Tab-separated table of C-alpha atoms in Angstrom:
chain	number	residue	atom	x	y	z
V	1	UNK	CA	13.045	8.573	8.288
V	2	UNK	CA	15.512	9.360	5.491
V	3	UNK	CA	15.817	6.340	3.320
V	4	UNK	CA	12.235	5.364	4.088
V	5	UNK	CA	10.714	8.759	3.299
V	6	UNK	CA	11.061	11.059	0.414
V	7	UNK	CA	11.286	14.638	1.604
V	8	UNK	CA	9.449	17.427	-0.188
V	9	UNK	CA	10.144	21.133	0.329
V	10	UNK	CA	7.201	23.381	-0.600
V	11	UNK	CA	8.211	26.785	-1.985
V	12	UNK	CA	6.501	29.743	-3.586
V	13	UNK	CA	8.400	31.627	-6.206
V	14	UNK	CA	11.654	31.130	-4.319
V	15	UNK	CA	14.819	32.532	-5.892
V	16	UNK	CA	18.025	30.621	-6.285
V	17	UNK	CA	19.527	31.855	-3.031
V	18	UNK	CA	16.590	30.538	-1.021
V	19	UNK	CA	16.385	27.243	-2.880
V	20	UNK	CA	20.166	26.748	-2.423
V	21	UNK	CA	19.760	27.186	1.317
V	22	UNK	CA	16.829	24.758	1.373
V	23	UNK	CA	18.654	22.158	-0.630
V	24	UNK	CA	21.751	22.521	1.496
V	25	UNK	CA	19.977	22.338	4.850
V	26	UNK	CA	17.025	20.072	4.202
V	27	UNK	CA	18.429	17.909	1.335
V	28	UNK	CA	14.898	17.296	-0.086
V	29	UNK	CA	14.103	14.684	-2.676
V	30	UNK	CA	11.415	16.990	-4.189
V	31	UNK	CA	10.968	20.672	-4.633
V	32	UNK	CA	7.238	21.485	-4.755
V	33	UNK	CA	6.922	24.701	-6.730
V	34	UNK	CA	3.608	26.306	-5.729
V	35	UNK	CA	3.944	29.775	-7.218
V	36	UNK	CA	3.932	31.254	-10.687
V	37	UNK	CA	7.066	29.495	-11.835
V	38	UNK	CA	7.198	29.244	-15.615
V	39	UNK	CA	8.178	26.045	-17.478
V	40	UNK	CA	11.537	27.651	-18.118
V	41	UNK	CA	12.042	28.315	-14.429
V	42	UNK	CA	11.023	24.759	-13.458
V	43	UNK	CA	13.590	23.398	-15.953
V	44	UNK	CA	16.268	25.719	-14.517
V	45	UNK	CA	15.511	24.644	-10.927
V	46	UNK	CA	15.643	20.995	-11.818
V	47	UNK	CA	18.957	21.294	-13.641
V	48	UNK	CA	20.609	23.628	-11.188
V	49	UNK	CA	19.716	21.712	-8.001
V	50	UNK	CA	19.372	18.143	-9.255
V	51	UNK	CA	16.115	17.560	-7.331
V	52	UNK	CA	12.868	16.201	-8.548
V	53	UNK	CA	10.197	18.827	-9.177
V	54	UNK	CA	6.459	18.931	-8.674
V	55	UNK	CA	4.683	21.937	-10.219
V	56	UNK	CA	1.355	23.069	-8.783
V	57	UNK	CA	-1.299	24.279	-11.209
V	58	UNK	CA	-4.254	26.269	-9.939
V	59	UNK	CA	-7.491	24.910	-11.387
V	60	UNK	CA	-10.972	26.545	-11.512
V	61	UNK	CA	-12.029	25.772	-15.087
V	62	UNK	CA	-11.171	23.112	-17.656
V	63	UNK	CA	-9.116	25.690	-19.546
V	64	UNK	CA	-6.597	25.738	-16.680
V	65	UNK	CA	-5.698	22.125	-17.397
V	66	UNK	CA	-4.053	23.165	-20.640
V	67	UNK	CA	-1.120	24.438	-18.512
V	68	UNK	CA	-0.301	20.766	-17.680
V	69	UNK	CA	1.085	20.262	-21.218
V	70	UNK	CA	3.426	23.220	-20.751
V	71	UNK	CA	5.225	21.457	-17.898
V	72	UNK	CA	5.266	17.982	-19.322
V	73	UNK	CA	8.890	18.165	-20.426
V	74	UNK	CA	10.314	19.892	-17.353
V	75	UNK	CA	8.539	18.650	-14.210
V	76	UNK	CA	8.424	15.170	-12.714
V	77	UNK	CA	4.960	15.443	-11.212
V	78	UNK	CA	2.121	17.931	-11.209
V	79	UNK	CA	-0.272	19.004	-8.466
V	80	UNK	CA	-3.716	20.026	-9.550
V	81	UNK	CA	-4.867	22.386	-6.788
V	82	UNK	CA	-7.928	24.530	-6.426
V	83	UNK	CA	-7.110	28.030	-7.677
V	84	UNK	CA	-6.907	30.359	-4.708
V	85	UNK	CA	-10.184	32.330	-4.108
V	86	UNK	CA	-10.089	36.054	-4.758
V	87	UNK	CA	-8.502	37.802	-1.832
V	88	UNK	CA	-6.755	34.699	-0.488
V	89	UNK	CA	-3.345	35.278	1.084
V	90	UNK	CA	-1.902	31.855	0.231
V	91	UNK	CA	-1.771	30.114	-3.136
V	92	UNK	CA	-2.839	26.796	-1.530
V	93	UNK	CA	-4.176	25.442	1.686
V	94	UNK	CA	-7.390	27.408	1.479
V	95	UNK	CA	-9.714	24.464	2.033
V	96	UNK	CA	-11.703	24.966	-1.166
V	97	UNK	CA	-12.112	22.199	-3.694
V	98	UNK	CA	-12.594	22.691	-7.448
V	99	UNK	CA	-15.173	21.045	-9.530
V	100	UNK	CA	-13.793	17.505	-9.989
V	101	UNK	CA	-15.886	16.904	-13.057
V	102	UNK	CA	-13.504	19.169	-14.829
V	103	UNK	CA	-11.106	16.245	-14.876
V	104	UNK	CA	-13.522	14.006	-16.789
V	105	UNK	CA	-11.635	12.812	-19.880
V	106	UNK	CA	-8.471	14.608	-18.731
V	107	UNK	CA	-5.326	12.754	-19.700
V	108	UNK	CA	-2.468	14.240	-17.749
V	109	UNK	CA	0.985	14.194	-19.417
V	110	UNK	CA	2.509	13.570	-15.983
V	111	UNK	CA	1.425	11.799	-12.796
V	112	UNK	CA	-0.324	14.222	-10.471
V	113	UNK	CA	-1.696	14.854	-6.975
V	114	UNK	CA	-5.232	16.066	-6.596
V	115	UNK	CA	-5.398	18.869	-4.069
V	116	UNK	CA	-7.757	21.560	-2.802
V	117	UNK	CA	-10.451	21.210	-0.106
V	118	UNK	CA	-9.814	17.533	0.545
V	119	UNK	CA	-10.569	16.023	3.981
V	120	UNK	CA	-11.363	12.657	5.536
V	121	UNK	CA	-15.053	12.941	4.645
V	122	UNK	CA	-14.552	13.602	0.903
V	123	UNK	CA	-11.284	11.998	-0.155
V	124	UNK	CA	-12.917	8.680	-1.165
V	125	UNK	CA	-15.489	10.581	-3.234
V	126	UNK	CA	-12.713	12.668	-4.827
V	127	UNK	CA	-10.714	9.591	-5.822
V	128	UNK	CA	-13.762	7.764	-7.183
V	129	UNK	CA	-14.660	10.857	-9.217
V	130	UNK	CA	-11.219	11.574	-10.627
V	131	UNK	CA	-9.127	8.389	-10.463
V	132	UNK	CA	-6.280	10.663	-9.451
V	133	UNK	CA	-2.911	8.967	-8.957
V	134	UNK	CA	-2.523	10.634	-5.540
V	135	UNK	CA	-4.041	13.145	-3.168
V	136	UNK	CA	-2.765	16.037	-1.102
V	137	UNK	CA	-4.249	17.609	2.042
V	138	UNK	CA	-3.375	20.455	4.369
V	139	UNK	CA	-6.226	22.385	5.992
V	140	UNK	CA	-8.538	19.378	5.738
V	141	UNK	CA	-6.674	17.674	8.627
V	142	UNK	CA	-6.438	20.728	10.913
V	143	UNK	CA	-8.471	21.582	13.953
V	144	UNK	CA	-7.372	25.234	13.653
V	145	UNK	CA	-5.290	27.102	11.108
V	146	UNK	CA	-1.828	25.454	11.119
V	147	UNK	CA	-2.698	22.830	13.785
V	148	UNK	CA	-2.593	19.383	12.307
V	149	UNK	CA	-4.682	16.652	14.043
V	150	UNK	CA	-3.260	13.103	14.156
V	151	UNK	CA	-6.742	11.505	14.217
V	152	UNK	CA	-7.903	13.460	11.185
V	153	UNK	CA	-4.661	12.494	9.305
V	154	UNK	CA	-5.220	8.841	10.209
V	155	UNK	CA	-8.803	8.987	9.014
V	156	UNK	CA	-7.758	10.616	5.758
V	157	UNK	CA	-5.219	7.987	4.977
V	158	UNK	CA	-7.605	5.197	6.020
V	159	UNK	CA	-10.407	6.520	3.811
V	160	UNK	CA	-7.996	6.973	0.876
V	161	UNK	CA	-6.771	3.385	1.231
V	162	UNK	CA	-10.338	2.157	1.231
V	163	UNK	CA	-11.026	3.994	-1.929
V	164	UNK	CA	-7.848	2.532	-3.460
V	165	UNK	CA	-8.946	-0.952	-2.466
V	166	UNK	CA	-12.284	-0.410	-4.098
V	167	UNK	CA	-10.534	0.860	-7.231
V	168	UNK	CA	-8.266	-2.164	-7.277
V	169	UNK	CA	-11.304	-4.431	-7.085
V	170	UNK	CA	-12.934	-2.564	-9.948
V	171	UNK	CA	-9.662	-2.722	-11.908
V	172	UNK	CA	-9.674	-6.471	-11.621
V	173	UNK	CA	-13.087	-6.381	-13.312
V	174	UNK	CA	-11.616	-4.101	-15.944
V	175	UNK	CA	-13.489	-1.016	-14.779
V	176	UNK	CA	-10.840	1.168	-12.963
V	177	UNK	CA	-7.616	2.983	-13.602
V	178	UNK	CA	-4.556	0.820	-12.964
V	179	UNK	CA	-2.636	4.058	-12.150
V	180	UNK	CA	-4.926	4.770	-9.205
V	181	UNK	CA	-4.555	1.308	-7.800
V	182	UNK	CA	-0.850	1.383	-8.153
V	183	UNK	CA	-0.610	4.907	-6.826
V	184	UNK	CA	-2.349	4.324	-3.547
V	185	UNK	CA	-1.115	0.753	-2.929
V	186	UNK	CA	-2.227	-1.577	-0.166
V	187	UNK	CA	-0.920	-0.155	3.065
V	188	UNK	CA	2.161	0.995	4.844
V	189	UNK	CA	5.022	-0.409	6.774
V	190	UNK	CA	7.542	1.714	8.621
V	191	UNK	CA	5.937	5.057	8.797
V	192	UNK	CA	7.986	8.082	9.647
V	193	UNK	CA	8.234	11.838	9.434
V	194	UNK	CA	10.786	13.810	7.574
V	195	UNK	CA	11.603	17.425	6.998
V	196	UNK	CA	9.365	20.043	5.593
V	197	UNK	CA	9.383	23.799	5.466
V	198	UNK	CA	7.792	26.136	8.024
V	199	UNK	CA	7.215	23.235	10.425
V	200	UNK	CA	5.383	21.096	7.822
V	201	UNK	CA	5.744	17.417	7.715
V	202	UNK	CA	6.692	14.865	5.083
V	203	UNK	CA	6.246	11.163	5.462
V	204	UNK	CA	6.653	8.353	3.120
V	205	UNK	CA	5.643	4.743	3.695
V	206	UNK	CA	5.865	1.531	1.645
V	207	UNK	CA	3.791	-1.547	1.401
V	208	UNK	CA	2.506	-3.610	4.283
V	209	UNK	CA	1.074	-2.108	7.478
V	210	UNK	CA	-2.430	-1.277	8.541
V	211	UNK	CA	-2.001	2.295	9.770
V	212	UNK	CA	0.045	5.320	9.170
V	213	UNK	CA	-0.075	9.054	9.604
V	214	UNK	CA	0.239	11.106	6.569
V	215	UNK	CA	-1.443	14.068	4.973
V	216	UNK	CA	-1.016	13.556	1.286
V	217	UNK	CA	-0.130	10.599	-0.858
V	218	UNK	CA	2.401	10.520	-3.663
V	219	UNK	CA	3.056	7.484	-5.823
V	220	UNK	CA	6.276	7.200	-7.622
V	221	UNK	CA	4.813	5.062	-10.353
V	222	UNK	CA	1.746	2.969	-11.219
V	223	UNK	CA	3.573	-0.260	-10.454
V	224	UNK	CA	5.315	1.001	-7.317
V	225	UNK	CA	2.949	1.410	-4.374
V	226	UNK	CA	5.323	3.779	-2.559
V	227	UNK	CA	3.322	6.514	-0.797
V	228	UNK	CA	4.590	9.906	0.265
V	229	UNK	CA	2.913	12.450	2.483
V	230	UNK	CA	3.759	15.916	1.444
V	231	UNK	CA	2.907	18.639	3.966
V	232	UNK	CA	3.887	22.265	4.183
V	233	UNK	CA	2.591	25.773	3.653
V	234	UNK	CA	3.000	27.105	7.135
V	235	UNK	CA	1.562	24.148	9.043
V	236	UNK	CA	2.699	23.339	12.559
V	237	UNK	CA	3.273	19.639	12.794
V	238	UNK	CA	5.873	17.120	13.901
V	239	UNK	CA	8.303	17.810	11.085
V	240	UNK	CA	11.810	19.225	11.175
V	241	UNK	CA	12.811	21.726	8.564
V	242	UNK	CA	13.629	25.348	7.943
V	243	UNK	CA	11.029	26.353	10.520
V	244	UNK	CA	12.483	24.099	13.227
V	245	UNK	CA	10.771	21.345	15.156
V	246	UNK	CA	11.541	17.671	15.676
V	247	UNK	CA	11.206	14.700	13.486
V	248	UNK	CA	10.262	11.300	14.847
V	249	UNK	CA	8.665	8.094	13.598
V	250	UNK	CA	4.898	7.945	13.921
């Protein structure tokens, strides 16, 4: 899938030794930084490893969005994820959404993925409510903790595409965000899996086909309908990476 798929490695407060091993063995296109990395740390990681970075920001109130400005000059993308509930073990993948109305009027300094509690049943609503450039899912396509379900992934992608098509129609009428329409694109050709960490998957697919399996969508730009699925955080799926497993086209 390399060459068709951009590979994202999800890490949480990893030190340089761990990141160096990941970059050497996985050769990711992206490092998704899902811990408490400061803007200075994100800048250091990007410079030292020469890999695009996506910084996750936990959101529970509108005040949390102010952090987005702090990373504007150092990250390539942001992920707006629901802040982990009190007592949660993981910083993400907890299946809990945040109040999407918080994003009303929010102008992100960088493209971002909406994350937190998304699933096939609510992804269209989430996109309609937020006009997010892309979406991310983990537990929302699982039948049990860490067990991804192909049918749920397919449904998630299908419903996200339908929402994108509706947004594109509205955009034609001057009523929708061109970033959303460009971000989600019109379909996928040549789907495939790529490497993730801990058995997670990453898949990226370009314009043209009717179906594809993915669990989150990443657009590389409003005018480029390239979609990436970024998976990770301890999932067990058909991805090859630091946790082992196999990679194969879907």
